Short mmCIF file of C-alpha atoms in Angstrom, two decimals:
data_model
loop_
_atom_site.label_atom_id
_atom_site.label_comp_id
_atom_site.label_asym_id
_atom_site.label_seq_id
_atom_site.Cartn_x
_atom_site.Cartn_y
_atom_site.Cartn_z
CA MET K 27 -34.24 -29.47 -50.12
CA LYS K 28 -31.93 -31.96 -48.43
CA PRO K 29 -28.94 -30.14 -46.91
CA ILE K 30 -25.81 -30.40 -49.05
CA ASN K 31 -22.35 -30.70 -47.55
CA LEU K 32 -19.36 -29.75 -49.65
CA LEU K 33 -15.69 -30.21 -48.89
CA GLY K 34 -13.02 -27.78 -50.09
CA LEU K 35 -9.48 -28.97 -50.85
CA SER K 36 -6.63 -26.54 -51.49
CA GLY K 37 -3.52 -27.78 -53.24
CA SER K 38 -1.30 -25.18 -51.58
CA LEU K 39 0.03 -25.16 -48.03
CA ARG K 40 1.21 -21.55 -48.27
CA GLU K 41 -0.30 -19.37 -45.55
CA GLN K 42 -1.14 -16.64 -48.06
CA SER K 43 -2.38 -18.99 -50.76
CA ILE K 44 -4.76 -17.44 -53.25
CA ASN K 45 -6.38 -20.85 -53.75
CA SER K 46 -7.00 -21.38 -50.03
CA ARG K 47 -8.38 -17.86 -49.84
CA LEU K 48 -10.69 -18.54 -52.77
CA LEU K 49 -12.11 -21.54 -50.93
CA ARG K 50 -12.57 -19.50 -47.74
CA GLU K 51 -14.35 -16.77 -49.69
CA LEU K 52 -16.64 -19.41 -51.13
CA THR K 53 -17.57 -20.61 -47.63
CA TYR K 54 -18.97 -17.13 -46.88
CA ARG K 55 -21.14 -17.26 -49.97
CA SER K 56 -22.66 -20.73 -49.81
CA PRO K 57 -26.36 -20.58 -50.63
CA ALA K 58 -29.11 -21.64 -48.23
CA GLY K 59 -29.04 -25.36 -47.58
CA VAL K 60 -25.42 -25.70 -48.65
CA THR K 61 -22.41 -25.87 -46.32
CA LEU K 62 -18.83 -25.74 -47.54
CA ASN K 63 -16.09 -26.83 -45.14
CA VAL K 64 -12.50 -26.34 -46.14
CA TYR K 65 -10.36 -29.32 -45.17
CA ASP K 66 -7.27 -27.75 -43.68
CA SER K 67 -5.24 -30.86 -42.90
CA LEU K 68 -4.01 -32.04 -46.30
CA GLY K 69 -0.54 -30.99 -45.14
CA ALA K 70 -0.75 -33.52 -42.31
CA LEU K 71 -1.17 -36.48 -44.66
CA PRO K 72 1.96 -38.60 -45.01
CA LEU K 73 3.34 -39.16 -48.47
CA PHE K 74 1.33 -42.01 -49.96
CA ASN K 75 2.70 -45.47 -49.40
CA PRO K 76 0.66 -48.44 -50.63
CA ASP K 77 2.09 -50.53 -47.78
CA LEU K 78 0.21 -48.30 -45.31
CA GLU K 79 -3.21 -48.66 -46.95
CA SER K 80 -4.09 -51.66 -44.80
CA ARG K 81 -3.20 -49.81 -41.58
CA PRO K 82 -3.70 -46.13 -42.42
CA PRO K 83 -2.60 -43.46 -39.96
CA SER K 84 -5.29 -41.42 -38.19
CA THR K 85 -4.71 -38.41 -40.47
CA VAL K 86 -5.64 -40.53 -43.46
CA LEU K 87 -8.69 -42.01 -41.74
CA ALA K 88 -9.95 -38.52 -40.86
CA TYR K 89 -9.46 -37.40 -44.47
CA TRP K 90 -11.30 -40.41 -45.89
CA SER K 91 -14.10 -39.82 -43.41
CA ALA K 92 -14.46 -36.18 -44.44
CA LEU K 93 -14.59 -37.18 -48.09
CA LYS K 94 -17.13 -39.92 -47.57
CA SER K 95 -19.52 -37.75 -45.59
CA CYS K 96 -19.64 -34.95 -48.16
CA ASP K 97 -21.88 -34.66 -51.20
CA GLY K 98 -19.35 -32.93 -53.38
CA VAL K 99 -15.84 -31.51 -53.47
CA ILE K 100 -14.42 -28.18 -54.62
CA ILE K 101 -10.72 -28.29 -55.46
CA ALA K 102 -8.62 -25.15 -55.87
CA SER K 103 -4.94 -25.78 -56.51
CA PRO K 104 -2.03 -23.87 -58.00
CA GLU K 105 0.17 -25.03 -60.84
CA TYR K 106 3.83 -25.65 -59.95
CA ALA K 107 6.24 -26.05 -62.89
CA HIS K 108 3.53 -27.00 -65.40
CA GLY K 109 2.01 -29.60 -63.12
CA TYR K 110 -0.40 -30.05 -60.25
CA THR K 111 1.15 -29.79 -56.82
CA GLY K 112 2.58 -32.80 -55.02
CA THR K 113 0.27 -31.95 -52.13
CA ILE K 114 -2.98 -32.28 -54.10
CA LYS K 115 -1.78 -35.37 -55.99
CA ASN K 116 -0.73 -36.98 -52.73
CA ALA K 117 -4.24 -36.39 -51.40
CA LEU K 118 -5.67 -38.10 -54.50
CA ASP K 119 -3.11 -40.95 -54.39
CA TRP K 120 -4.50 -41.87 -50.97
CA CYS K 121 -7.91 -42.41 -52.63
CA VAL K 122 -6.98 -44.54 -55.64
CA GLY K 123 -7.33 -47.86 -53.87
CA GLU K 124 -9.72 -46.79 -51.14
CA GLY K 125 -12.31 -45.33 -53.49
CA ALA K 126 -13.27 -42.24 -51.50
CA PHE K 127 -13.85 -40.26 -54.71
CA VAL K 128 -16.02 -42.82 -56.50
CA GLU K 129 -19.06 -41.04 -58.02
CA LYS K 130 -18.20 -37.90 -56.02
CA LYS K 131 -19.23 -34.67 -57.77
CA VAL K 132 -16.16 -32.46 -58.08
CA ALA K 133 -15.55 -28.89 -59.22
CA VAL K 134 -11.95 -28.06 -60.14
CA LEU K 135 -11.41 -24.32 -59.97
CA ASN K 136 -8.65 -22.37 -61.69
CA ALA K 137 -7.58 -19.15 -60.00
CA ALA K 138 -4.95 -18.49 -62.67
CA PRO K 139 -6.58 -18.99 -66.08
CA ARG K 140 -3.31 -18.54 -67.99
CA SER K 141 -2.21 -21.86 -66.41
CA SER K 142 -4.32 -24.83 -67.40
CA ILE K 143 -1.99 -27.84 -67.49
CA ALA K 144 -2.47 -28.66 -63.81
CA VAL K 145 -6.25 -28.32 -63.96
CA ASP K 146 -6.55 -30.53 -67.03
CA SER K 147 -4.26 -33.17 -65.50
CA LEU K 148 -6.16 -33.09 -62.21
CA LYS K 149 -9.43 -33.69 -64.04
CA GLU K 150 -7.87 -36.69 -65.80
CA VAL K 151 -6.73 -38.14 -62.47
CA LEU K 152 -10.13 -37.51 -60.89
CA ARG K 153 -11.94 -39.27 -63.74
CA THR K 154 -9.51 -42.16 -63.43
CA ILE K 155 -10.45 -42.62 -59.77
CA ASP K 156 -14.13 -42.55 -60.83
CA ALA K 157 -14.99 -39.07 -59.60
CA PHE K 158 -17.57 -37.11 -61.58
CA VAL K 159 -15.97 -33.85 -62.70
CA VAL K 160 -18.75 -31.26 -63.00
CA GLU K 161 -17.47 -29.20 -65.93
CA ASN K 162 -20.11 -26.47 -65.59
CA ALA K 163 -18.92 -25.88 -62.02
CA SER K 164 -15.21 -26.09 -62.87
CA LEU K 165 -14.74 -22.42 -63.59
CA GLU K 166 -11.83 -20.10 -64.15
CA ILE K 167 -12.00 -17.51 -61.41
CA PRO K 168 -9.29 -14.97 -62.21
CA VAL K 169 -8.19 -13.85 -58.76
CA LEU K 170 -4.43 -14.37 -59.08
CA GLY K 171 -2.60 -11.19 -58.16
CA ARG K 172 -5.35 -9.75 -55.97
CA ASP K 173 -4.28 -8.06 -52.77
CA LEU K 174 -4.95 -10.65 -50.09
CA SER K 175 -4.76 -8.01 -47.35
CA ASP K 176 -7.90 -6.45 -48.80
CA PRO K 177 -10.98 -8.04 -47.20
CA ASP K 178 -13.00 -7.01 -50.27
CA ALA K 179 -10.53 -8.45 -52.77
CA PHE K 180 -13.09 -11.00 -53.96
CA SER K 181 -16.12 -8.71 -53.90
CA SER K 182 -16.25 -7.61 -57.53
CA PRO K 183 -19.53 -8.40 -59.31
CA CYS K 184 -17.72 -10.65 -61.80
CA ILE K 185 -16.01 -12.75 -59.14
CA GLU K 186 -19.17 -12.90 -57.01
CA SER K 187 -21.10 -14.11 -60.02
CA LEU K 188 -18.55 -16.81 -60.85
CA MET K 189 -18.51 -18.02 -57.25
CA GLY K 190 -22.28 -18.20 -57.29
CA ASN K 191 -22.17 -20.27 -60.46
CA VAL K 192 -19.81 -22.81 -58.89
CA PHE K 193 -22.36 -23.56 -56.17
CA GLN K 194 -25.31 -23.49 -58.51
CA GLU K 195 -23.89 -25.92 -61.05
CA LEU K 196 -22.50 -28.26 -58.43
CA VAL K 197 -25.78 -28.34 -56.54
CA VAL K 198 -27.76 -28.98 -59.73
CA GLU K 199 -25.61 -32.02 -60.44
CA ILE K 200 -25.76 -33.33 -56.87
CA GLN K 201 -29.53 -32.96 -56.73
CA ALA K 202 -30.00 -34.57 -60.13
CA CYS K 203 -27.98 -37.53 -58.99
CA SER K 204 -29.79 -37.70 -55.66
CA ALA K 205 -33.20 -37.65 -57.41
CA SER K 206 -32.05 -40.29 -59.85
CA SER K 207 -30.79 -42.67 -57.15
CA GLY K 208 -33.93 -42.00 -55.11
CA ALA K 209 -36.09 -42.99 -58.07
CA LYS K 210 -34.31 -46.32 -58.28
CA GLU K 211 -35.05 -47.20 -54.68
CA MET H 23 37.73 -40.07 -67.21
CA LYS H 24 36.51 -37.89 -64.37
CA PRO H 25 34.39 -40.00 -62.00
CA ILE H 26 30.66 -39.53 -62.53
CA ASN H 27 28.19 -39.56 -59.66
CA LEU H 28 24.55 -40.30 -60.38
CA LEU H 29 21.58 -40.06 -58.06
CA GLY H 30 18.58 -42.37 -58.34
CA LEU H 31 15.09 -41.19 -57.33
CA SER H 32 12.17 -43.59 -57.00
CA GLY H 33 8.64 -42.21 -57.06
CA SER H 34 7.28 -45.08 -54.99
CA LEU H 35 7.59 -45.64 -51.25
CA ARG H 36 6.31 -49.22 -51.47
CA GLU H 37 8.77 -51.70 -49.99
CA GLN H 38 8.36 -54.03 -52.97
CA SER H 39 8.40 -51.29 -55.59
CA ILE H 40 9.42 -52.40 -59.06
CA ASN H 41 10.79 -48.90 -59.71
CA SER H 42 12.96 -48.88 -56.59
CA ARG H 43 14.16 -52.37 -57.50
CA LEU H 44 15.01 -51.20 -61.01
CA LEU H 45 17.19 -48.45 -59.56
CA ARG H 46 18.89 -50.90 -57.20
CA GLU H 47 19.58 -53.28 -60.08
CA LEU H 48 21.13 -50.39 -61.98
CA THR H 49 23.50 -49.66 -59.09
CA TYR H 50 24.96 -53.18 -59.50
CA ARG H 51 25.61 -52.54 -63.17
CA SER H 52 27.15 -49.08 -63.20
CA PRO H 53 30.15 -49.02 -65.54
CA ALA H 54 33.69 -48.22 -64.41
CA GLY H 55 34.04 -44.63 -63.29
CA VAL H 56 30.31 -44.26 -62.64
CA THR H 57 28.61 -44.50 -59.25
CA LEU H 58 24.84 -44.56 -58.83
CA ASN H 59 23.45 -43.91 -55.36
CA VAL H 60 19.75 -44.36 -54.78
CA TYR H 61 18.35 -41.60 -52.57
CA ASP H 62 16.14 -43.47 -50.15
CA SER H 63 14.73 -40.56 -48.14
CA LEU H 64 12.21 -38.95 -50.49
CA GLY H 65 9.54 -40.25 -48.11
CA ALA H 66 11.04 -38.14 -45.33
CA LEU H 67 10.48 -34.87 -47.20
CA PRO H 68 7.59 -32.83 -45.86
CA LEU H 69 4.87 -31.83 -48.28
CA PHE H 70 6.14 -28.74 -50.08
CA ASN H 71 5.25 -25.43 -48.50
CA PRO H 72 6.65 -22.24 -50.06
CA ASP H 73 6.65 -20.64 -46.60
CA LEU H 74 9.34 -23.13 -45.53
CA GLU H 75 11.73 -22.43 -48.40
CA SER H 76 13.55 -19.73 -46.44
CA ARG H 77 14.05 -22.03 -43.44
CA PRO H 78 14.04 -25.53 -44.92
CA PRO H 79 14.01 -28.57 -42.65
CA SER H 80 17.13 -30.76 -42.50
CA THR H 81 15.55 -33.44 -44.69
CA VAL H 82 15.16 -30.90 -47.47
CA LEU H 83 18.70 -29.57 -47.05
CA ALA H 84 20.10 -33.10 -47.28
CA TYR H 85 18.08 -33.74 -50.44
CA TRP H 86 19.24 -30.50 -52.09
CA SER H 87 22.81 -31.33 -51.16
CA ALA H 88 22.60 -34.79 -52.73
CA LEU H 89 21.16 -33.28 -55.91
CA LYS H 90 23.76 -30.57 -56.16
CA SER H 91 26.69 -32.91 -55.71
CA CYS H 92 25.62 -35.34 -58.45
CA ASP H 93 26.33 -35.13 -62.16
CA GLY H 94 23.05 -36.62 -63.27
CA VAL H 95 19.79 -38.12 -62.03
CA ILE H 96 17.91 -41.29 -62.91
CA ILE H 97 14.21 -41.19 -62.06
CA ALA H 98 12.02 -44.29 -61.96
CA SER H 99 8.47 -43.69 -60.86
CA PRO H 100 5.14 -45.46 -61.22
CA GLU H 101 1.97 -43.98 -62.65
CA TYR H 102 -0.93 -43.62 -60.20
CA ALA H 103 -4.35 -42.89 -61.73
CA HIS H 104 -2.96 -41.52 -64.99
CA GLY H 105 -0.52 -39.19 -63.25
CA TYR H 106 2.90 -39.09 -61.67
CA THR H 107 2.96 -39.87 -57.97
CA GLY H 108 2.55 -37.19 -55.33
CA THR H 109 5.84 -38.36 -53.87
CA ILE H 110 7.94 -37.65 -56.97
CA LYS H 111 6.13 -34.38 -57.72
CA ASN H 112 6.64 -33.26 -54.13
CA ALA H 113 10.36 -33.92 -54.53
CA LEU H 114 10.38 -31.75 -57.67
CA ASP H 115 8.21 -29.03 -56.08
CA TRP H 116 10.96 -28.55 -53.50
CA CYS H 117 13.34 -27.68 -56.36
CA VAL H 118 11.27 -25.18 -58.36
CA GLY H 119 12.46 -22.12 -56.47
CA GLU H 120 15.74 -23.50 -55.22
CA GLY H 121 17.05 -24.52 -58.62
CA ALA H 122 18.67 -27.83 -57.68
CA PHE H 123 17.74 -29.33 -61.08
CA VAL H 124 19.02 -26.50 -63.24
CA GLU H 125 21.06 -27.94 -66.14
CA LYS H 126 21.05 -31.36 -64.43
CA LYS H 127 21.11 -34.27 -66.88
CA VAL H 128 18.12 -36.51 -66.15
CA ALA H 129 16.97 -39.91 -67.40
CA VAL H 130 13.29 -40.71 -66.80
CA LEU H 131 12.76 -44.46 -66.93
CA ASN H 132 9.47 -46.22 -67.55
CA ALA H 133 9.11 -49.68 -66.03
CA ALA H 134 5.57 -50.05 -67.36
CA PRO H 135 5.60 -49.04 -71.05
CA ARG H 136 1.81 -49.30 -71.42
CA SER H 137 1.60 -46.27 -69.09
CA SER H 138 3.19 -43.13 -70.46
CA ILE H 139 1.13 -40.20 -69.11
CA ALA H 140 3.18 -39.90 -65.92
CA VAL H 141 6.52 -40.10 -67.73
CA ASP H 142 5.54 -37.47 -70.29
CA SER H 143 4.21 -35.15 -67.57
CA LEU H 144 7.34 -35.62 -65.46
CA LYS H 145 9.53 -34.66 -68.41
CA GLU H 146 7.46 -31.50 -68.90
CA VAL H 147 7.90 -30.56 -65.23
CA LEU H 148 11.64 -31.31 -65.38
CA ARG H 149 12.11 -29.11 -68.44
CA THR H 150 10.15 -26.37 -66.72
CA ILE H 151 12.59 -26.40 -63.81
CA ASP H 152 15.45 -26.20 -66.34
CA ALA H 153 16.63 -29.78 -66.08
CA PHE H 154 18.04 -31.37 -69.24
CA VAL H 155 16.01 -34.49 -70.00
CA VAL H 156 18.30 -36.93 -71.83
CA GLU H 157 15.82 -38.59 -74.17
CA ASN H 158 18.26 -41.27 -75.39
CA ALA H 159 18.70 -42.39 -71.77
CA SER H 160 15.00 -42.18 -70.90
CA LEU H 161 14.14 -45.71 -71.86
CA GLU H 162 11.21 -48.02 -71.43
CA ILE H 163 12.46 -50.98 -69.42
CA PRO H 164 9.57 -53.45 -69.33
CA VAL H 165 10.03 -55.08 -65.94
CA LEU H 166 6.51 -54.63 -64.53
CA GLY H 167 5.14 -57.98 -63.38
CA ARG H 168 8.51 -59.61 -62.79
CA ASP H 169 8.88 -61.78 -59.72
CA LEU H 170 10.72 -59.58 -57.25
CA SER H 171 11.61 -62.57 -55.09
CA ASP H 172 13.78 -63.83 -57.96
CA PRO H 173 17.29 -62.40 -57.63
CA ASP H 174 17.76 -62.90 -61.37
CA ALA H 175 14.52 -61.20 -62.33
CA PHE H 176 16.39 -58.44 -64.15
CA SER H 177 19.06 -60.62 -65.72
CA SER H 178 17.61 -61.21 -69.18
CA PRO H 179 19.83 -60.07 -72.06
CA CYS H 180 17.22 -57.54 -73.18
CA ILE H 181 16.88 -55.88 -69.77
CA GLU H 182 20.64 -55.94 -69.21
CA SER H 183 21.14 -54.26 -72.56
CA LEU H 184 18.59 -51.56 -71.84
CA MET H 185 20.12 -50.83 -68.44
CA GLY H 186 23.53 -50.56 -70.06
CA ASN H 187 22.13 -48.07 -72.56
CA VAL H 188 20.75 -45.85 -69.78
CA PHE H 189 24.24 -45.41 -68.35
CA GLN H 190 25.91 -45.07 -71.72
CA GLU H 191 23.62 -42.35 -73.04
CA LEU H 192 23.55 -40.43 -69.76
CA VAL H 193 27.35 -40.53 -69.49
CA VAL H 194 27.79 -39.37 -73.09
CA GLU H 195 25.64 -36.33 -72.38
CA ILE H 196 27.33 -35.53 -69.06
CA GLN H 197 30.80 -35.81 -70.62
CA ALA H 198 29.82 -33.72 -73.64
CA CYS H 199 28.56 -31.00 -71.32
CA SER H 200 31.64 -31.26 -69.12
CA ALA H 201 33.96 -30.94 -72.14
CA SER H 202 31.96 -28.01 -73.45
CA SER H 203 32.03 -26.11 -70.15
CA GLY H 204 35.72 -26.95 -69.75
CA ALA H 205 36.44 -25.45 -73.17
CA LYS H 206 34.80 -22.23 -72.11
CA GLU H 207 37.01 -21.82 -69.06
#
């Protein structure tokens, strides 16, 4: 199997973010042949300004480069006031014109299943910038409220199983696409 | 009449933004007793981080101060990829915990009536942070595509009339609230 590189994006800059922790926990559980790197510099992106697209700052270039070199993306982001966070939308705004998400396979996780407005809106934005939202990998993983000081907070069989499914479904979609584009060559 | 101070917020940082221009054009047309100042430093706000709320940077303090000292807010923001911009949501994220929008009268303008997802979502966020969205003042003002190099681009009778209505309806609501709270004292 061709190695698969995934990129994790958290929509929260909080040090003790449950979404960032969820992504880190996923990195420990990536299956053989799959690597998940969490991009930890979304907070360094400037607020999007179309006037800067023709001369993007280095933080933006590094972000685009990370996106382009990955096979798929896992997004975990909180909901603030019935909406996605400004941080995650800003990261997507930087890709509208540049196209870094085009045909990218994306899983949008929800750590707080009682909140779904942000997740649904994010999926709409992602589809609009031509990303491929992998619904089977976009799971609700109910970890909100867990004790983040507990190293085993994410070790329940249910949560482990859900995390495994995220990888499995995302990989299936990436491989199917890879096989399909290979067949066309 | 007690003087009324309004604050304008643009969701775009583009130099030639139609939304920023719309707000500027409104400042020239504010009726007697009403002042509209456009806040031009939303781009200086850092991306929201809950960890910084207890020790906010000076840019955030200045923004909160401007919000608190105004009687109402006029928001004009574009739609990027079927969503509000990261810039305007970031500005609202900074107010979720702090409460700077509580009971604030807000008009949400739409310069591109064919796009309504961002406006509807913004209103939902504003209501969630306890702002009072003044629907009668939240008008579609179809100026998208106008030639911004033309100083008279916003001078058609229709556009003038709509801009007048924004002020009128917002002022009616602010004065009604002011009279009501005065009666309680």
